[in-house]
Coordinates of C-alpha atoms in Angstrom, one line a residue:
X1 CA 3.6 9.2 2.9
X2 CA 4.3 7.5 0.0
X3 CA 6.1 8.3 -3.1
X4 CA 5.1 7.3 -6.4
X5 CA 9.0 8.2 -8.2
X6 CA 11.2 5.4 -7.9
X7 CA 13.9 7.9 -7.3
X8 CA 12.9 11.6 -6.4
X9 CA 15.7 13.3 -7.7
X10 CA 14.1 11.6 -11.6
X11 CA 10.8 12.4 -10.3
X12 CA 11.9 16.4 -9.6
X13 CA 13.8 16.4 -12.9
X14 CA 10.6 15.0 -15.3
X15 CA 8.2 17.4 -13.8
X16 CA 10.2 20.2 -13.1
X17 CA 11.4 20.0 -17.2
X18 CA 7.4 19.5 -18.4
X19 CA 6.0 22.3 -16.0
X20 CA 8.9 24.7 -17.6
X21 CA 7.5 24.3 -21.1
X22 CA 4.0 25.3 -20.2
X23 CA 5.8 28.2 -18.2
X24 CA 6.8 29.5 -21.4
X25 CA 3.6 29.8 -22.4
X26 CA 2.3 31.9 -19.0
X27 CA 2.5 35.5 -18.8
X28 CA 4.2 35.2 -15.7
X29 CA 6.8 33.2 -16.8
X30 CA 9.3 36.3 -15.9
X31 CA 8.2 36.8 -12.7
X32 CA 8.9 33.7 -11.5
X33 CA 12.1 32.5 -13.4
X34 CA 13.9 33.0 -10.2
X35 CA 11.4 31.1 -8.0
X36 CA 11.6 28.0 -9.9
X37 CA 15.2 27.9 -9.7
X38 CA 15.4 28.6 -6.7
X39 CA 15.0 26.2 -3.4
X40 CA 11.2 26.6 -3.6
X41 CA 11.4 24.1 -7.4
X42 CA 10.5 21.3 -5.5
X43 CA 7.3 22.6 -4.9
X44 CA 6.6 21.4 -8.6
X45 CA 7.0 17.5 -8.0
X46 CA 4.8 17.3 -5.0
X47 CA 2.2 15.3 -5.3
X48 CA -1.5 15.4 -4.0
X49 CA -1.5 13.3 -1.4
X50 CA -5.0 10.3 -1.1
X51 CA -7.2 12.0 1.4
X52 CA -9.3 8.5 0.9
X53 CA -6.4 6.2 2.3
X54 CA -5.2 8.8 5.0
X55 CA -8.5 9.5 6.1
X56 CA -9.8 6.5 6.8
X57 CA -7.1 5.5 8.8
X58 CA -7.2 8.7 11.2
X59 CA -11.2 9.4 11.0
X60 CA -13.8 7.8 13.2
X61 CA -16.4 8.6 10.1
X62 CA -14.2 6.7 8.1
X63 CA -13.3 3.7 10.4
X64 CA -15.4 1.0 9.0
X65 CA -14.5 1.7 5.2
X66 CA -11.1 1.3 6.7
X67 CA -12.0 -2.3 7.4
X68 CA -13.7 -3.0 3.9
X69 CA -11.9 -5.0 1.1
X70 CA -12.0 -1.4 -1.1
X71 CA -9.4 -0.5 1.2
X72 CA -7.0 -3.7 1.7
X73 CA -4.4 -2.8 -0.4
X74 CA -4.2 0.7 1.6
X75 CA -1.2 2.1 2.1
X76 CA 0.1 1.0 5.8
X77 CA 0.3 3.7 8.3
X78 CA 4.0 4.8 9.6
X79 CA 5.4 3.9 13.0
X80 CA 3.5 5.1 15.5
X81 CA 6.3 7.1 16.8
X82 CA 7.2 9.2 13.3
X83 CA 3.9 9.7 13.1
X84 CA 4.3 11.5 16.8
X85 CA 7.3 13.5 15.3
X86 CA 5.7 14.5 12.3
X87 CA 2.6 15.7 14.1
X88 CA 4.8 17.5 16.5
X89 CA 7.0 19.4 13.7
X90 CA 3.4 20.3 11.5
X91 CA 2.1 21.5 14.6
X92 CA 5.4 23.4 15.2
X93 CA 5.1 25.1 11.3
X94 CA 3.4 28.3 11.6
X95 CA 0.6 29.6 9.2
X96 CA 1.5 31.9 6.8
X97 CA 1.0 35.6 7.5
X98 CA -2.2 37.4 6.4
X99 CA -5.6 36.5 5.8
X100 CA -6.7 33.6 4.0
X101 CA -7.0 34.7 -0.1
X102 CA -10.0 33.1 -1.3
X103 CA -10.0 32.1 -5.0
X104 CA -11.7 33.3 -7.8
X105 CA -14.8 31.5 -8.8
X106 CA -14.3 29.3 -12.3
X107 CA -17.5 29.5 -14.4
X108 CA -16.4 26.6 -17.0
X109 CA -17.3 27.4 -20.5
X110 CA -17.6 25.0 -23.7
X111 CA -19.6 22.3 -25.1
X112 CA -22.2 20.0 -22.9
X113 CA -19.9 16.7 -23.6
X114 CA -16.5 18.8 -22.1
X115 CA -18.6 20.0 -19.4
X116 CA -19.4 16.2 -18.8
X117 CA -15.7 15.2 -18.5
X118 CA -14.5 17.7 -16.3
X119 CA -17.3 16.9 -13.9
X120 CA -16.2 13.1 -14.0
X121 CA -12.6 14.3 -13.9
X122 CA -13.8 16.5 -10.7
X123 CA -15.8 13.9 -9.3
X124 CA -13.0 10.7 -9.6
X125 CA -10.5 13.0 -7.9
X126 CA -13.1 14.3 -5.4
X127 CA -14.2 10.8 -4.6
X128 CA -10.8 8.3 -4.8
X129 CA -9.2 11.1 -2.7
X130 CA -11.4 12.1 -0.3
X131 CA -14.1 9.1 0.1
X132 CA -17.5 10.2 1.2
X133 CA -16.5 13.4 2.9
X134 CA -17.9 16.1 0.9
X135 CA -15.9 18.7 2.9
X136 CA -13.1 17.0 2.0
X137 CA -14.2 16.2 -1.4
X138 CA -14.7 20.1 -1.9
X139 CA -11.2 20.7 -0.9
X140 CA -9.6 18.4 -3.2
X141 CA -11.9 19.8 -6.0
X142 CA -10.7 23.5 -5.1
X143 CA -7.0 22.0 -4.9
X144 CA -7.9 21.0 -9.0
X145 CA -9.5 24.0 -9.4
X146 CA -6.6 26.1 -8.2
X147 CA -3.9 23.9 -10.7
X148 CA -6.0 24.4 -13.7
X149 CA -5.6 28.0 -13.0
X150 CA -1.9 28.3 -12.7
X151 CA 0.8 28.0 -15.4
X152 CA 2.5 25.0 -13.7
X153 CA -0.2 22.8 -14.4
X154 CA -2.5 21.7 -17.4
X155 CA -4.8 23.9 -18.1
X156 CA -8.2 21.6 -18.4
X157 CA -9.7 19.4 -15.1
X158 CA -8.9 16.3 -17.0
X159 CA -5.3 17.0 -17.8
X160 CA -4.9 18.4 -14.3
X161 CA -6.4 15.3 -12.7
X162 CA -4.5 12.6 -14.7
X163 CA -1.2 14.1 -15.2
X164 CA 0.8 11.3 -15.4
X165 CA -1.1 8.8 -14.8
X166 CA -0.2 6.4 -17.7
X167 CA 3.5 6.0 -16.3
X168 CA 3.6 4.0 -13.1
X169 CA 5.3 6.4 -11.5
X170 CA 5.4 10.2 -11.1
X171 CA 1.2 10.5 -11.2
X172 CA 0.2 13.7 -9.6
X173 CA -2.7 12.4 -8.1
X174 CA -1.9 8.6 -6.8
X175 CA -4.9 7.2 -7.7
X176 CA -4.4 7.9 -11.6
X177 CA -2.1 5.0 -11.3
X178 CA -1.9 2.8 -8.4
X179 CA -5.1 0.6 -9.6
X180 CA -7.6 2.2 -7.1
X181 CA -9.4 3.0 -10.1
X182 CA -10.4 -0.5 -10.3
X183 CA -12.6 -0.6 -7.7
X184 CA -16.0 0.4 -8.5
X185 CA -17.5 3.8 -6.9
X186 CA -20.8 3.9 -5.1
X187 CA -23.7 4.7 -7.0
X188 CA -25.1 7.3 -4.4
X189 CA -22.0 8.4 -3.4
X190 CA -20.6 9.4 -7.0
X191 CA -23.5 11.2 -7.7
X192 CA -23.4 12.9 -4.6
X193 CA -19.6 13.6 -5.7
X194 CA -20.6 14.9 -9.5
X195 CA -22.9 17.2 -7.7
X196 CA -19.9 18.6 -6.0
X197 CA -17.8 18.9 -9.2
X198 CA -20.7 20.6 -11.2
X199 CA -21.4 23.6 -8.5
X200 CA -17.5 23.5 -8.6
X201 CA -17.6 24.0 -12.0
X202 CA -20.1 26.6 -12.0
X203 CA -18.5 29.0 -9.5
X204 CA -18.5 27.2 -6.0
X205 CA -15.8 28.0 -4.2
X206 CA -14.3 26.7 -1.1
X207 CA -12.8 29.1 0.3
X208 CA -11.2 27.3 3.7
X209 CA -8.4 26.1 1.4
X210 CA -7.6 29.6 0.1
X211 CA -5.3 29.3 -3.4
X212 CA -3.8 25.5 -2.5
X213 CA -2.1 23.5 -5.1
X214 CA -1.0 21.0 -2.6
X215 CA -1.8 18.9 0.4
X216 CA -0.7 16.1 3.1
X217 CA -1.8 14.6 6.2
X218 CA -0.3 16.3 9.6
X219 CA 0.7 12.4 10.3
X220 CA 3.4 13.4 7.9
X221 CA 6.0 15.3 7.3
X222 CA 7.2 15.4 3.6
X223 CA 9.9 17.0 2.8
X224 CA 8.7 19.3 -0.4
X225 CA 6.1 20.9 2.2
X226 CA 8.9 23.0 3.7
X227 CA 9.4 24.9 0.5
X228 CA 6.0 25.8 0.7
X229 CA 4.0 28.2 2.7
X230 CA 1.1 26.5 5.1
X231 CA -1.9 28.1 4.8
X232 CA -4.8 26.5 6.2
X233 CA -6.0 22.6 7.9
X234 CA -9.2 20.9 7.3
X235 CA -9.6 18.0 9.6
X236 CA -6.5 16.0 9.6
X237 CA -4.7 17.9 6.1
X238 CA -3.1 20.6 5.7
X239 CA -2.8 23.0 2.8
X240 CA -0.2 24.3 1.2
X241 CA 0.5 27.0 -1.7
X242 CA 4.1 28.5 -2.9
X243 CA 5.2 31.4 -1.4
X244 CA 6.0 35.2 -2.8
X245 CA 4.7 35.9 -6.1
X246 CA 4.1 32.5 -7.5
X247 CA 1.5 32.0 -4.8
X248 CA -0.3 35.2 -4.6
X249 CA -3.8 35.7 -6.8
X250 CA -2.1 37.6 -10.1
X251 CA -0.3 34.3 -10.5
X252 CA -3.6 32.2 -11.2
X253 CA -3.8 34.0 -14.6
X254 CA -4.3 30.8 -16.6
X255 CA -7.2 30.5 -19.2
X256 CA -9.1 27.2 -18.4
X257 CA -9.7 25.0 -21.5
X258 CA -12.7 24.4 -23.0
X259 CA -11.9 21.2 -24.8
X260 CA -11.4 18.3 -22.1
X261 CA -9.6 14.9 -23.4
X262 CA -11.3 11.9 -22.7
X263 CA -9.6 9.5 -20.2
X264 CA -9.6 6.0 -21.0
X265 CA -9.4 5.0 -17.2
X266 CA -12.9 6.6 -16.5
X267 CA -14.9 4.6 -19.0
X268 CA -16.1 2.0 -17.0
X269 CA -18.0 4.8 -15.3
X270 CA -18.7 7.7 -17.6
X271 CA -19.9 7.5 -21.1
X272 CA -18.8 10.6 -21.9
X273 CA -15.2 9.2 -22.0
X274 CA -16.2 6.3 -24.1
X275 CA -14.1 5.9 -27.5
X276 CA -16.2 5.9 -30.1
X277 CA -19.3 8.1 -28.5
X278 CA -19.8 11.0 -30.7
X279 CA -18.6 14.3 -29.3
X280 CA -22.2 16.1 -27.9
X281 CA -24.2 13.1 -27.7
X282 CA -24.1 13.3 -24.0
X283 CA -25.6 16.0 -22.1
X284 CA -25.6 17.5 -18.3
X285 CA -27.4 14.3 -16.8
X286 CA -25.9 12.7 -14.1
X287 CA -23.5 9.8 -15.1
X288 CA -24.8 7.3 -13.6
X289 CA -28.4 8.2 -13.5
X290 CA -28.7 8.2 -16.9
X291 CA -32.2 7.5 -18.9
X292 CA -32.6 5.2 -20.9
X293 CA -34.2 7.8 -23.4
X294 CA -30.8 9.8 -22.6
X295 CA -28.8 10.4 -26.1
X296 CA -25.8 8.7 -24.5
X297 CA -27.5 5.9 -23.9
X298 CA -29.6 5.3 -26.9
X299 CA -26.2 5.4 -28.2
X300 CA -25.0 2.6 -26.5
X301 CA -27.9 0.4 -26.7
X302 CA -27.4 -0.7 -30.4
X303 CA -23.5 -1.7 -29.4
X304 CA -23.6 -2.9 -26.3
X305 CA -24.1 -6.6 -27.1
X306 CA -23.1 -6.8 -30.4
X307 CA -23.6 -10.3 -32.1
X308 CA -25.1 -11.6 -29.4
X309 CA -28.4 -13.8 -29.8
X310 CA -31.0 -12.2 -27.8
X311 CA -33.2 -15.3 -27.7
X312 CA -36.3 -13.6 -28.8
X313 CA -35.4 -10.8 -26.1
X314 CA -35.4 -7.0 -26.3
X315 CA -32.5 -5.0 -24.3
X316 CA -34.4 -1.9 -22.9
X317 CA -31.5 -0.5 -20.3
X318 CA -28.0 -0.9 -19.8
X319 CA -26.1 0.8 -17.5
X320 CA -23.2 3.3 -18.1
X321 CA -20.6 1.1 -16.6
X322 CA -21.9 -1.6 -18.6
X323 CA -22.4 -4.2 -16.3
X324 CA -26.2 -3.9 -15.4
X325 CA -28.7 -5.0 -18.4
X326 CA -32.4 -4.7 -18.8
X327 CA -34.6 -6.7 -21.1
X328 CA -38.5 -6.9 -22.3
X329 CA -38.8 -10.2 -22.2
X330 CA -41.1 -12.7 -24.2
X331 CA -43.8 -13.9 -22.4
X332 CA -42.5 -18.1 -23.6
X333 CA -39.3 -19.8 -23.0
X334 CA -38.3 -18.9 -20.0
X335 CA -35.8 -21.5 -19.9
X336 CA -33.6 -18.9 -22.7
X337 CA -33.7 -15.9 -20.3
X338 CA -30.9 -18.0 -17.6
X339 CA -29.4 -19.3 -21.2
X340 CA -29.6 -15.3 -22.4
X341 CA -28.2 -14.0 -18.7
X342 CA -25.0 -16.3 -19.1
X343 CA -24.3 -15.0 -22.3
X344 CA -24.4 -11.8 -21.4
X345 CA -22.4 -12.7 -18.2
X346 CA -19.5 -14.2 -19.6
X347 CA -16.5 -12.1 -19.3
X348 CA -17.8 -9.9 -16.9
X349 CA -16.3 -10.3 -13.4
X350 CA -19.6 -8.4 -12.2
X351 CA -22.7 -8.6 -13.8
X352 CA -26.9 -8.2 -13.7
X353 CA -29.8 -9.4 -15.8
X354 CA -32.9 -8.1 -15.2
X355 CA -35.9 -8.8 -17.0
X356 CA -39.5 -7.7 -17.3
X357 CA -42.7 -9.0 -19.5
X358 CA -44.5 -5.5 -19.1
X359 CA -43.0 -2.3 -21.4
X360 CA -44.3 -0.1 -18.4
X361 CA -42.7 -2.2 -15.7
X362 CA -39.0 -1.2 -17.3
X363 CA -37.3 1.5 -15.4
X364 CA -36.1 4.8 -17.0
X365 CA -32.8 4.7 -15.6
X366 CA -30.5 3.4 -12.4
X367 CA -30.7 3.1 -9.8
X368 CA -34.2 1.1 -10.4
X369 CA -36.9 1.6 -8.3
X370 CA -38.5 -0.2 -5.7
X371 CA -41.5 -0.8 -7.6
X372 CA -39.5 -1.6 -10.9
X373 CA -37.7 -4.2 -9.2
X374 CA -40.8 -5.7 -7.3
X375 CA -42.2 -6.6 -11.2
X376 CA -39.1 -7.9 -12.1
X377 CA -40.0 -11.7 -13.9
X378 CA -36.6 -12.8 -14.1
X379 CA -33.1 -11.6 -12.0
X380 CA -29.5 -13.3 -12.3
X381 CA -26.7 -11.5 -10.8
X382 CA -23.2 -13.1 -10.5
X383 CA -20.1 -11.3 -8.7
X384 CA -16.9 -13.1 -9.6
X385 CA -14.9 -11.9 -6.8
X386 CA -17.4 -13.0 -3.9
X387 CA -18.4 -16.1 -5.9
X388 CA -22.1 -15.1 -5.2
X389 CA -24.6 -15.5 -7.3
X390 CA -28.6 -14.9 -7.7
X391 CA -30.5 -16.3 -10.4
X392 CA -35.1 -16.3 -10.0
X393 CA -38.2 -16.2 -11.8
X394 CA -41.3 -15.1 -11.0
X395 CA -43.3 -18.1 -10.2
X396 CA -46.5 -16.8 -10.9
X397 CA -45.7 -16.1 -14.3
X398 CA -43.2 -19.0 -15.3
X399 CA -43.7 -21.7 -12.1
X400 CA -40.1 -23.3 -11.5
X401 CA -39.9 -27.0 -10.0
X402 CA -37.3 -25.9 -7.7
X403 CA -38.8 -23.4 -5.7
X404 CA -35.2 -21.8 -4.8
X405 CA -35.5 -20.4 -8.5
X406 CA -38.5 -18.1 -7.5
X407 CA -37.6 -15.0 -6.9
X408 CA -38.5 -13.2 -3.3
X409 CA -38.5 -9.7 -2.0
X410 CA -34.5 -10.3 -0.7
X411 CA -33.3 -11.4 -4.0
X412 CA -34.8 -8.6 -5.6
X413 CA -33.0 -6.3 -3.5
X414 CA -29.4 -6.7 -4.7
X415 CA -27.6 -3.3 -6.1
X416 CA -27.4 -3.2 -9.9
X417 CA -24.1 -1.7 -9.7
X418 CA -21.7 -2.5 -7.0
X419 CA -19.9 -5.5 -7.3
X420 CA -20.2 -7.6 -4.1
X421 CA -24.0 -7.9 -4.6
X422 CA -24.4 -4.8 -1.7
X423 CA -28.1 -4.6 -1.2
X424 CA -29.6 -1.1 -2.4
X425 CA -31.5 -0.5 0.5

């Protein structure tokens, strides 16, 4: 297990002192004076453990994202034989006594554009955490769920999910602040994880984890989880939740926010956190399935390539991440749209330019369709990482010389999202 505190003891002392002051706050802050100073104080520094690292390590399902470049910088597994020990002293820890308590449902209330944040709060924890397993994504989202309601915690998704996250160390949630964020989630699987977060948000409840506020592999042993009180395992984690009163239903009294902060680290992926985008002008769509006729992004067509010379070109689409472009393009020149595409391309490590002569032809939204793509008239696509790039016309409309610059059904087929040019079919 890894620990993102330099030194635990600081780690114990920063948290412990900025979960007493919201304590203050709690009604319950009497109740439990003598828990938190007691041996079980600890319990406050733990940190949500990746489900997305562990898991992929110790789950077939997970074996070949295990071997993908998303997950080089992984953390390394212990020695075979602590990992033995600690599997061997979980498995020795006994469940706590009594029947699972199932929490409460949250029905989240407030504006559309708070709404919209905590579901891509939700969703980044739900997916950097737990990969593509949506029981496992569902149990990290209950874990959130579950913190937002108790006293020791913030009281909105956002704040929850990226406590601490701008200090290197001492981030609740490891991702917040060990770069993972940098890599780029997968269209179909964030939506899939948004989808999670919004039934979340609107009184799912998974009920396997029981009132959780932490978690860790059984492969290790940390040594916070004895203070706390084992109360259920899904797969290969186990979940914990602080014993006597300060774990027992009356002590998830806290009022959820409705006001949800933007987080500068989830731009690249959601609009909604966007500096600059007018509270309310995004609504419940999906993220990253946005329409082009969507308020969000008729917002952010007018600035998204500001001073840039067009070249007689009209920019129809761009995607929420900002790295995937759509153009009506003018039926002369085609020599400017490659000229136009490299403009655009610039300082982007990852980046498409896709055209089209026909209005009708122009996709509403990403992913683009099959038949969208088919009419494309001009493609580029350049991924600085894999040094790969695609760049075609459509010969029957503007014949090339070189007839490696006419595009084909293969070329058309490259994902206007993921970076390593991963085909979308």
């Amino acid at each position: 297990m890894r620990i993102t505190c330099a030194q635990a003891a600081l780690c114990i002392r920063d948290v412990t002192v900025a979960a007493a002051r919201r304590l203050r706050k709690a009604t319950l802050v009497m109740a439990s004076v003598a828990l938190l100073t007691s041996s079980t104080a600890p319990g406050l520094t733990s940190q949500v453990q990746p489900l997305t690292r562990e898991i992929s390590f110790v789950d077939p399902l997970f074996a070949e994202r295990s071997r993908s470049p998303d997950v080089a910088d992984a953390m390394p597994l212990p020695p075979l034989a602590q990992r033995e020990q600690a599997l061997a002293v979980n498995a020795a820890v006994p469940f706590a006594v009594g029947p699972l308590t199932p929490p409460r449902p949250l029905h989240w209330r407030g504006y559309p554009h708070d709404l919209e944040r905590a579901i891509d709060c939700l969703a980044s924890a739900e997916y950097y955490e737990a990969g593509q397993d949506e029981e496992g994504q569902r149990a990290v989202a209950q874990v959130v769920l579950n913190r937002v309601r108790h006293p020791a915690f913030p009281n909105s998704v956002c704040a929850v999910v990226y406590e601490g996250a701008a200090r290197t160390t001492g981030c609740q949630f490891t991702f917040t602040c060990d770069g993972s964020l940098r890599r780029r989630p997968i269209p179909a699987a964030w939506d899939k994880a948004r989808g999670i977060a919004r039934a979340a948000l609107g009184g799912a409840v998974f009920t396997a984890v029981g009132l959780a506020t932490h978690y860790h592999t059984d492969w290790v042993h940390p040594a916070w989880s004895s203070q706390l009180a084992k109360i259920a395992q899904v797969r290969t984690h186990i979940f914990l939740r602080w014993p006597g009163a300060w774990g027992r239903p009356a002590a998830f009294s806290q009022t959820p926010s409705a006001n949800e902060p933007r987080e500068a680290k989830l731009a690249p992926y959601s609009p909604v956190h966007r500096i600059g985008l007018a509270d309310g002008a995004a609504g419940p769509a999906p993220a990253t399935a946005l329409r082009s006729d969507h308020p969000a992004v008729m917002d952010t067509l007018p600035n998204a390539l500001p001073g840039l010379n067009l070249r007689g070109s009209k920019l129809a689409l761009v995607h929420p991440q900002g790295d995937a472009f759509g153009f009506l393009l003018p039926s002369t020149y085609p020599g400017a749209f490659g000229l136009l595409a490299l403009d655009v391309c610039r300082a982007r490590d990852f980046c498409k330019v896709m055209g089209w002569t026909q209005p009708d032809a122009i996709p509403k939204g990403f992913p683009v369709p099959l038949d969208s793509r088919r009419r494309l008239a001009f493609l580029y696509v350049h991924d600085r990482a894999s040094h790969r790039e695609v760049l075609g016309w459509d010969c029957t409309l503007f014949p090339r010389k070189d007839p490696g610059e006419c595009l084909d059904e293969a070329a058309t087929r490259w994902d206007a999202v993921m970076p390593g040019l991963h085909s979308s079919d």
